[in-house]
Amino acid sequence: MSLYSALYAGVSGLSAQSSAMATVADNITNINTVAYKGVEAQFRTLVTDGRASSSYAAGGVAATPITQVTKQGLPQATGSSTDLAIDGDGFFITRAGVTGNDAVAYTRAGSFKPDEQGFMRNSSGLYLYGWRLDATGDYTNTGSIDALTPVRLSDLVGTAAPTTAIDARINLQSDATTYTGAYTAGDLATNTVAPTFTRSFTVYDSQGGNHELKMSFLKTGANTWKAETYMNPAGDVTATNGLLASGEIKFNGDGSLDKAGSTGTFFDTLNISYTNGSSSVPITMSLGEDGGISGLTSFGQPSSLVRGGADGGILGNIAATEISKDGVVSAIFDDGSSRKVFQLPVATFPNPNGLTRISGNAYSGNRQSGMMTMNAPGELGAGSLLSNTLEASTVDLAGEFTNMIRFQRAYSASSKIITTVDDMLREVSDLKR
């Protein structure tokens, strides 16, 4: 009987409008939730019989909630350097805990703060994960979440950072006295020949031990110098006489470095083998470019170190945390030094709107969302990071109040169907009297 189908259609209308009103309630209550994605109620018909006939049976309606995950909220500036937003596609990779067995969650809620153990967690209690950088600042992206570790910087306090780079802007006096005697590589390291100019640098091994590295220069002709890099004392390293690098340095007539005419190996990375058993990492030598004046130069001023030095040492207390748009997390220590510690990944999906919503303003992957891929921010479709920024909710309050009125009226109309059908059924039952 068509009346009964109309009754059921009215019931389906009540159910659908109730679900739609629930999405409005969810959206309004989360209007201030960081990076919350508004839920939109979309309706679909329910048909019992699609054939044209003299007797029609009503089907009804059902509501389907659709989360607009790809819609990005406005960035809002904050005062915390660990507040993060993603400018573009992608999600932060988090877990519910600090072990590999804890559930993985993807989120854009970047309100991360260190907890009592130093782990970075957002307001939902999810732990931020990333690639830990090695001593040279590198990482390997295997595409596996298992290669990620929870982001924590507090464990660096009191540890050693080996020297990885020496950056020196050194001027060698162009009118210095020229040495005319015999010279053999290693004479400056053994003090057989007195250098024209010497500069010492303190370098650190992986155990925090400090060593004195010297760079000595001997003028042997116009715009021509001999140079040696060696350790003092020589017994700190396995190299003979402590000599690490040597060669000839040439300059152009304008005082700039003639790197092409110099001994190229003198500018190569240093690989030091310490005798105390501690390990080292390659030390990059930044001594200038060919034809440039950013490194070694030869002008009439007295020989001196204009600027520069070596990194590394025993790490003190962390004064601040810095996160670049490329996702590199650096710790800034109270002595002014810094160290790159983590690389944050950004996870992307072929169909982000197909992700499953979970508590904590986060999502989990499924078959509908497609396979997750993770890359550094700004690479292969992944959005870049904005520090001191949070993504606002995408909820439009005016629109939600409008929807509330629509759904309320539709609910009332559906209830009218039920009461009207009830009156009609009563008329049918009264036919018997």
Short mmCIF file of C-alpha atoms in Angstrom, two decimals:
data_model
loop_
_atom_site.label_atom_id
_atom_site.label_comp_id
_atom_site.label_asym_id
_atom_site.label_seq_id
_atom_site.Cartn_x
_atom_site.Cartn_y
_atom_site.Cartn_z
CA MET A 1 0.00 0.00 0.00
CA SER A 2 1.42 3.41 -1.06
CA LEU A 3 0.41 5.00 2.27
CA TYR A 4 2.81 2.78 4.15
CA SER A 5 5.65 3.67 1.75
CA ALA A 6 4.86 7.35 2.36
CA LEU A 7 5.04 6.68 6.10
CA TYR A 8 8.43 5.04 5.75
CA ALA A 9 9.61 7.89 3.50
CA GLY A 10 8.69 10.37 6.24
CA VAL A 11 10.67 8.33 8.75
CA SER A 12 13.67 8.31 6.42
CA GLY A 13 13.33 12.07 6.12
CA LEU A 14 13.45 12.43 9.91
CA SER A 15 16.52 10.22 10.06
CA ALA A 16 18.31 12.04 7.20
CA GLN A 17 17.61 15.52 8.57
CA SER A 18 18.71 14.38 12.03
CA SER A 19 22.03 13.24 10.57
CA ALA A 20 22.37 16.51 8.69
CA MET A 21 21.69 18.48 11.87
CA ALA A 22 24.40 16.43 13.60
CA THR A 23 26.95 17.61 11.02
CA VAL A 24 25.93 21.21 11.74
CA ALA A 25 26.37 20.61 15.47
CA ASP A 26 29.80 19.07 14.86
CA ASN A 27 30.88 21.98 12.68
CA ILE A 28 29.70 24.71 15.03
CA THR A 29 31.29 23.15 18.10
CA ASN A 30 34.61 22.84 16.23
CA ILE A 31 34.67 26.34 14.78
CA ASN A 32 37.81 27.15 16.81
CA THR A 33 39.49 23.75 16.45
CA VAL A 34 42.88 24.04 14.74
CA ALA A 35 42.79 22.78 11.13
CA TYR A 36 39.29 21.31 11.54
CA LYS A 37 37.69 20.38 8.21
CA GLY A 38 33.99 21.12 7.98
CA VAL A 39 31.58 18.24 7.29
CA GLU A 40 28.94 18.73 4.61
CA ALA A 41 25.70 16.74 4.59
CA GLN A 42 24.72 15.57 1.12
CA PHE A 43 21.45 13.77 0.41
CA ARG A 44 20.70 10.84 -1.88
CA THR A 45 17.43 9.32 -2.93
CA LEU A 46 16.14 5.90 -1.91
CA VAL A 47 13.98 4.30 -4.66
CA THR A 48 11.88 1.20 -4.11
CA ASP A 49 10.67 0.79 -7.72
CA GLY A 50 11.97 2.89 -10.58
CA ARG A 51 9.45 1.63 -13.16
CA ALA A 52 6.61 3.86 -14.28
CA SER A 53 3.29 2.38 -13.10
CA SER A 54 -0.13 3.46 -11.93
CA SER A 55 0.77 2.74 -8.30
CA TYR A 56 3.76 4.62 -6.90
CA ALA A 57 5.74 3.52 -3.81
CA ALA A 58 7.79 6.19 -2.08
CA GLY A 59 11.38 5.41 -1.29
CA GLY A 60 12.82 8.15 0.88
CA VAL A 61 16.11 9.92 1.47
CA ALA A 62 19.42 9.26 3.19
CA ALA A 63 22.10 11.70 4.32
CA THR A 64 25.78 11.14 3.54
CA PRO A 65 28.36 13.19 5.49
CA ILE A 66 31.23 14.41 3.30
CA THR A 67 34.37 15.81 4.91
CA GLN A 68 36.05 18.49 2.81
CA VAL A 69 39.59 17.45 3.71
CA THR A 70 41.20 19.18 0.73
CA LYS A 71 39.72 22.56 1.68
CA GLN A 72 42.46 24.57 3.41
CA GLY A 73 41.79 26.93 6.29
CA LEU A 74 43.29 30.38 6.58
CA PRO A 75 46.77 30.58 8.18
CA GLN A 76 46.83 32.38 11.51
CA ALA A 77 50.03 33.80 13.03
CA THR A 78 51.03 32.64 16.52
CA GLY A 79 53.86 33.35 18.93
CA SER A 80 55.30 29.83 19.07
CA SER A 81 57.97 28.62 16.66
CA THR A 82 56.72 25.04 17.02
CA ASP A 83 53.22 25.92 15.80
CA LEU A 84 53.11 24.60 12.23
CA ALA A 85 50.78 24.81 9.27
CA ILE A 86 51.04 23.13 5.88
CA ASP A 87 50.80 25.51 2.93
CA GLY A 88 49.42 23.15 0.33
CA ASP A 89 48.57 19.46 0.29
CA GLY A 90 49.58 16.89 2.86
CA PHE A 91 49.49 15.91 6.51
CA PHE A 92 51.83 15.65 9.47
CA ILE A 93 52.66 12.06 10.41
CA THR A 94 51.92 11.32 14.05
CA ARG A 95 51.38 8.37 16.34
CA ALA A 96 49.38 7.90 19.51
CA GLY A 97 52.61 7.01 21.38
CA VAL A 98 56.38 6.82 21.04
CA THR A 99 56.69 3.19 19.96
CA GLY A 100 56.37 1.58 16.56
CA ASN A 101 53.28 -0.34 17.74
CA ASP A 102 51.21 2.79 18.38
CA ALA A 103 48.51 3.74 15.89
CA VAL A 104 49.47 6.06 13.04
CA ALA A 105 47.40 9.21 12.53
CA TYR A 106 47.61 11.89 9.85
CA THR A 107 46.71 15.43 10.86
CA ARG A 108 47.00 19.06 9.85
CA ALA A 109 46.62 20.25 13.44
CA GLY A 110 50.14 21.55 13.99
CA SER A 111 49.90 23.00 17.52
CA PHE A 112 52.99 21.07 18.67
CA LYS A 113 54.64 21.68 22.05
CA PRO A 114 57.28 19.69 23.98
CA ASP A 115 55.80 17.59 26.78
CA GLU A 116 57.41 16.74 30.13
CA GLN A 117 59.74 14.26 28.39
CA GLY A 118 60.64 16.63 25.56
CA PHE A 119 58.54 14.90 22.86
CA MET A 120 56.66 17.16 20.45
CA ARG A 121 52.90 16.64 20.83
CA ASN A 122 49.88 18.56 19.60
CA SER A 123 46.79 19.54 21.56
CA SER A 124 45.22 16.14 20.81
CA GLY A 125 48.17 14.33 22.39
CA LEU A 126 49.53 12.98 19.11
CA TYR A 127 53.32 12.62 18.83
CA LEU A 128 55.05 14.24 15.86
CA TYR A 129 57.36 11.93 13.86
CA GLY A 130 60.24 12.66 11.50
CA TRP A 131 63.55 11.45 10.12
CA ARG A 132 66.44 11.92 12.54
CA LEU A 133 69.41 13.51 10.77
CA ASP A 134 72.86 12.00 11.03
CA ALA A 135 75.99 13.95 11.93
CA THR A 136 76.29 15.27 8.39
CA GLY A 137 72.66 16.45 8.32
CA ASP A 138 71.46 13.73 5.92
CA TYR A 139 68.61 11.21 6.04
CA THR A 140 67.27 8.37 3.90
CA ASN A 141 63.65 8.33 2.75
CA THR A 142 62.73 4.66 2.44
CA GLY A 143 59.03 5.45 2.16
CA SER A 144 58.38 3.48 5.34
CA ILE A 145 56.81 5.00 8.44
CA ASP A 146 58.87 2.58 10.51
CA ALA A 147 61.98 4.62 9.63
CA LEU A 148 60.55 7.66 11.44
CA THR A 149 61.20 8.46 15.09
CA PRO A 150 59.34 10.73 17.54
CA VAL A 151 60.67 14.28 17.47
CA ARG A 152 62.52 15.13 20.68
CA LEU A 153 65.33 17.68 21.11
CA SER A 154 65.90 17.59 24.88
CA ASP A 155 68.06 14.45 24.62
CA LEU A 156 70.76 16.54 22.90
CA VAL A 157 71.66 18.45 26.07
CA GLY A 158 75.14 17.49 27.25
CA THR A 159 75.97 15.44 24.16
CA ALA A 160 78.77 16.05 21.69
CA ALA A 161 78.49 17.48 18.21
CA PRO A 162 81.49 16.67 16.00
CA THR A 163 82.93 19.34 13.75
CA THR A 164 81.44 19.14 10.28
CA ALA A 165 82.55 22.41 8.68
CA ILE A 166 85.27 25.04 8.76
CA ASP A 167 84.33 28.35 7.18
CA ALA A 168 87.23 30.79 6.95
CA ARG A 169 87.67 34.21 5.34
CA ILE A 170 91.47 34.67 5.57
CA ASN A 171 93.49 37.51 4.11
CA LEU A 172 97.15 36.83 3.28
CA GLN A 173 99.21 40.02 3.11
CA SER A 174 100.17 40.52 -0.53
CA ASP A 175 103.39 42.42 0.21
CA ALA A 176 104.65 40.00 2.87
CA THR A 177 108.28 38.85 2.67
CA THR A 178 108.81 36.05 0.15
CA TYR A 179 110.50 32.88 1.36
CA THR A 180 113.34 31.87 -0.96
CA GLY A 181 114.62 28.73 0.75
CA ALA A 182 113.86 25.09 0.11
CA TYR A 183 110.42 23.82 0.96
CA THR A 184 108.92 20.32 1.10
CA ALA A 185 105.34 19.48 1.93
CA GLY A 186 105.11 18.92 5.68
CA ASP A 187 107.83 21.46 6.61
CA LEU A 188 105.25 23.82 8.10
CA ALA A 189 103.63 21.04 10.14
CA THR A 190 106.99 19.97 11.59
CA ASN A 191 108.09 23.61 12.06
CA THR A 192 111.09 22.97 9.82
CA VAL A 193 110.14 26.17 8.00
CA ALA A 194 108.56 29.08 9.85
CA PRO A 195 105.21 29.99 8.23
CA THR A 196 104.37 33.51 7.11
CA PHE A 197 100.95 33.23 8.75
CA THR A 198 99.25 30.61 10.94
CA ARG A 199 95.71 30.34 12.21
CA SER A 200 94.38 27.74 14.70
CA PHE A 201 90.90 26.25 14.86
CA THR A 202 89.37 24.09 17.58
CA VAL A 203 87.71 21.00 16.15
CA TYR A 204 85.77 18.30 18.00
CA ASP A 205 85.54 14.55 17.55
CA SER A 206 82.35 12.54 18.06
CA GLN A 207 83.05 12.12 21.78
CA GLY A 208 83.37 15.85 22.32
CA GLY A 209 87.16 15.83 22.57
CA ASN A 210 88.72 19.07 21.31
CA HIS A 211 91.77 19.21 19.06
CA GLU A 212 93.83 22.04 17.65
CA LEU A 213 93.83 22.19 13.86
CA LYS A 214 96.23 24.62 12.24
CA MET A 215 96.32 26.20 8.81
CA SER A 216 99.72 27.65 7.91
CA PHE A 217 100.71 29.67 4.86
CA LEU A 218 104.13 30.45 3.40
CA LYS A 219 104.62 33.08 0.69
CA THR A 220 106.91 31.68 -2.02
CA GLY A 221 106.35 34.15 -4.86
CA ALA A 222 104.15 36.88 -6.24
CA ASN A 223 100.53 35.85 -5.64
CA THR A 224 101.82 32.38 -4.72
CA TRP A 225 101.68 30.68 -1.32
CA LYS A 226 102.28 27.21 0.08
CA ALA A 227 99.61 26.01 2.49
CA GLU A 228 99.27 23.15 4.96
CA THR A 229 96.48 21.93 7.23
CA TYR A 230 97.69 19.81 10.15
CA MET A 231 96.90 18.76 13.69
CA ASN A 232 98.81 19.97 16.72
CA PRO A 233 100.03 17.86 18.38
CA ALA A 234 100.56 15.46 15.52
CA GLY A 235 99.90 12.47 17.79
CA ASP A 236 96.18 13.30 17.91
CA VAL A 237 95.75 11.83 14.42
CA THR A 238 97.12 8.87 12.49
CA ALA A 239 98.37 11.03 9.58
CA THR A 240 102.16 11.31 9.31
CA ASN A 241 103.39 14.40 11.15
CA GLY A 242 99.72 15.28 11.63
CA LEU A 243 99.58 16.58 8.04
CA LEU A 244 96.01 16.50 6.72
CA ALA A 245 96.28 18.54 3.50
CA SER A 246 98.86 20.58 1.64
CA GLY A 247 99.23 22.40 -1.66
CA GLU A 248 99.91 25.63 -3.49
CA ILE A 249 97.53 28.60 -3.35
CA LYS A 250 97.48 31.20 -6.13
CA PHE A 251 95.75 34.56 -6.33
CA ASN A 252 94.69 36.79 -9.17
CA GLY A 253 96.08 40.27 -9.69
CA ASP A 254 93.03 41.79 -8.00
CA GLY A 255 93.60 39.80 -4.81
CA SER A 256 90.86 37.25 -5.46
CA LEU A 257 91.43 33.50 -5.23
CA ASP A 258 92.70 31.70 -8.31
CA LYS A 259 91.25 28.37 -7.28
CA ALA A 260 91.62 26.88 -10.75
CA GLY A 261 95.38 27.49 -10.63
CA SER A 262 95.73 26.25 -7.04
CA THR A 263 96.11 22.70 -5.75
CA GLY A 264 92.54 21.44 -5.74
CA THR A 265 93.05 18.80 -3.06
CA PHE A 266 93.80 21.48 -0.47
CA PHE A 267 90.14 22.53 -0.65
CA ASP A 268 88.78 18.99 -0.40
CA THR A 269 86.82 17.63 2.55
CA LEU A 270 89.00 16.50 5.48
CA ASN A 271 88.65 12.91 6.66
CA ILE A 272 90.40 12.73 10.02
CA SER A 273 91.31 9.52 11.85
CA TYR A 274 91.86 10.21 15.55
CA THR A 275 94.24 8.11 17.64
CA ASN A 276 92.00 8.22 20.72
CA GLY A 277 89.52 5.86 19.08
CA SER A 278 86.75 8.42 18.69
CA SER A 279 85.03 8.66 15.34
CA SER A 280 84.83 11.75 13.18
CA VAL A 281 82.74 12.97 10.31
CA PRO A 282 84.02 14.58 7.11
CA ILE A 283 84.84 18.26 7.62
CA THR A 284 83.81 20.52 4.76
CA MET A 285 86.35 23.24 4.03
CA SER A 286 84.75 26.51 2.90
CA LEU A 287 87.75 28.55 1.74
CA GLY A 288 86.28 30.47 -1.16
CA GLU A 289 85.32 30.15 -4.81
CA ASP A 290 87.35 30.67 -7.96
CA GLY A 291 87.68 34.39 -8.60
CA GLY A 292 85.88 35.25 -5.38
CA ILE A 293 86.76 37.09 -2.19
CA SER A 294 84.55 35.11 0.23
CA GLY A 295 87.39 32.84 1.41
CA LEU A 296 91.14 33.16 0.87
CA THR A 297 92.25 36.56 -0.43
CA SER A 298 95.52 38.45 -0.88
CA PHE A 299 95.40 42.18 -0.20
CA GLY A 300 97.85 44.65 1.31
CA GLN A 301 96.32 44.47 4.79
CA PRO A 302 98.08 42.34 7.45
CA SER A 303 97.40 38.62 7.33
CA SER A 304 94.46 37.75 9.56
CA LEU A 305 91.28 35.71 9.97
CA VAL A 306 88.61 38.17 8.91
CA ARG A 307 85.70 35.92 9.90
CA GLY A 308 84.76 32.31 10.33
CA GLY A 309 85.54 29.33 12.50
CA ALA A 310 84.60 25.70 13.11
CA ASP A 311 81.35 24.25 14.41
CA GLY A 312 80.87 21.43 16.91
CA GLY A 313 81.43 21.03 20.65
CA ILE A 314 79.56 19.97 23.78
CA LEU A 315 75.93 20.96 23.45
CA GLY A 316 74.45 23.07 26.23
CA ASN A 317 70.86 23.92 27.09
CA ILE A 318 68.36 24.41 24.30
CA ALA A 319 67.24 28.02 24.11
CA ALA A 320 64.89 27.78 21.13
CA THR A 321 63.60 25.51 18.38
CA GLU A 322 63.60 26.56 14.75
CA ILE A 323 61.68 24.86 11.92
CA SER A 324 62.28 25.86 8.32
CA LYS A 325 59.74 25.82 5.49
CA ASP A 326 61.58 22.75 4.20
CA GLY A 327 60.77 20.91 7.44
CA VAL A 328 64.25 20.94 9.01
CA VAL A 329 64.03 21.07 12.81
CA SER A 330 67.04 22.81 14.39
CA ALA A 331 67.92 23.22 18.05
CA ILE A 332 69.32 26.63 19.06
CA PHE A 333 71.56 26.39 22.14
CA ASP A 334 72.24 29.00 24.79
CA ASP A 335 75.74 29.65 23.44
CA GLY A 336 74.26 30.70 20.09
CA SER A 337 75.21 27.52 18.24
CA SER A 338 72.64 25.51 16.33
CA ARG A 339 72.26 21.94 15.12
CA LYS A 340 69.92 20.40 12.56
CA VAL A 341 68.27 17.41 14.24
CA PHE A 342 65.16 16.26 12.36
CA GLN A 343 63.61 16.38 8.90
CA LEU A 344 59.82 16.43 9.02
CA PRO A 345 57.97 14.54 6.27
CA VAL A 346 54.63 15.48 4.72
CA ALA A 347 52.27 12.62 3.84
CA THR A 348 50.09 12.89 0.72
CA PHE A 349 47.24 10.73 -0.63
CA PRO A 350 45.67 10.37 -4.10
CA ASN A 351 42.21 10.95 -2.56
CA PRO A 352 42.47 12.84 0.75
CA ASN A 353 38.68 13.19 0.98
CA GLY A 354 38.48 9.40 1.29
CA LEU A 355 40.43 9.31 4.56
CA THR A 356 38.74 7.96 7.67
CA ARG A 357 38.12 10.52 10.40
CA ILE A 358 39.34 9.57 13.87
CA SER A 359 39.24 11.36 17.22
CA GLY A 360 41.81 14.08 17.79
CA ASN A 361 41.11 15.93 14.52
CA ALA A 362 43.12 13.32 12.62
CA TYR A 363 42.67 10.75 9.89
CA SER A 364 43.68 7.22 9.07
CA GLY A 365 44.34 5.75 5.65
CA ASN A 366 42.13 3.23 3.90
CA ARG A 367 41.55 1.72 0.46
CA GLN A 368 39.43 4.66 -0.68
CA SER A 369 42.11 7.25 0.17
CA GLY A 370 44.81 5.42 -1.79
CA MET A 371 48.38 4.63 -0.83
CA MET A 372 50.27 7.13 1.28
CA THR A 373 53.52 8.65 0.06
CA MET A 374 55.79 10.86 2.17
CA ASN A 375 58.37 13.39 1.08
CA ALA A 376 60.11 16.45 2.42
CA PRO A 377 57.93 19.59 2.43
CA GLY A 378 57.80 21.28 -0.96
CA GLU A 379 58.79 18.13 -2.87
CA LEU A 380 56.66 16.04 -5.26
CA GLY A 381 53.34 17.66 -4.43
CA ALA A 382 53.85 17.99 -0.68
CA GLY A 383 53.05 21.41 0.78
CA SER A 384 55.68 23.55 2.48
CA LEU A 385 55.65 24.32 6.21
CA LEU A 386 54.80 27.62 7.85
CA SER A 387 56.34 28.14 11.28
CA ASN A 388 54.69 30.37 13.90
CA THR A 389 51.42 29.61 12.11
CA LEU A 390 48.32 27.49 12.65
CA GLU A 391 45.64 26.57 10.13
CA ALA A 392 42.18 27.82 11.09
CA SER A 393 38.96 25.81 10.92
CA THR A 394 37.18 25.82 7.57
CA VAL A 395 33.74 26.21 9.17
CA ASP A 396 31.63 29.18 8.01
CA LEU A 397 29.37 30.09 10.95
CA ALA A 398 26.82 31.99 8.81
CA GLY A 399 26.53 29.04 6.46
CA GLU A 400 26.03 26.62 9.34
CA PHE A 401 23.23 28.69 10.85
CA THR A 402 21.56 28.80 7.43
CA ASN A 403 21.86 25.01 7.15
CA MET A 404 20.42 24.67 10.63
CA ILE A 405 17.26 26.50 9.53
CA ARG A 406 17.02 24.39 6.35
CA PHE A 407 17.37 21.09 8.17
CA GLN A 408 14.99 22.11 10.92
CA ARG A 409 12.26 23.02 8.40
CA ALA A 410 12.87 19.83 6.45
CA TYR A 411 12.59 17.82 9.68
CA SER A 412 9.27 19.50 10.50
CA ALA A 413 8.02 18.79 6.99
CA SER A 414 8.96 15.11 7.29
CA SER A 415 7.10 14.87 10.58
CA LYS A 416 4.06 16.37 8.82
CA ILE A 417 4.19 13.50 6.32
CA ILE A 418 3.93 11.02 9.19
CA THR A 419 1.06 12.80 10.92
CA THR A 420 -0.80 13.23 7.61
CA VAL A 421 -0.38 9.55 6.69
CA ASP A 422 -1.56 8.67 10.19
CA ASP A 423 -4.77 10.66 9.61
CA MET A 424 -5.28 8.95 6.27
CA LEU A 425 -4.79 5.49 7.80
CA ARG A 426 -7.32 6.39 10.48
CA GLU A 427 -9.82 7.23 7.73
CA VAL A 428 -9.22 3.81 6.22
CA SER A 429 -9.79 2.08 9.54
CA ASP A 430 -13.00 4.08 10.06
CA LEU A 431 -14.46 2.59 6.84
CA LYS A 432 -15.25 -0.57 8.82
CA ARG A 433 -17.59 1.22 11.23
#
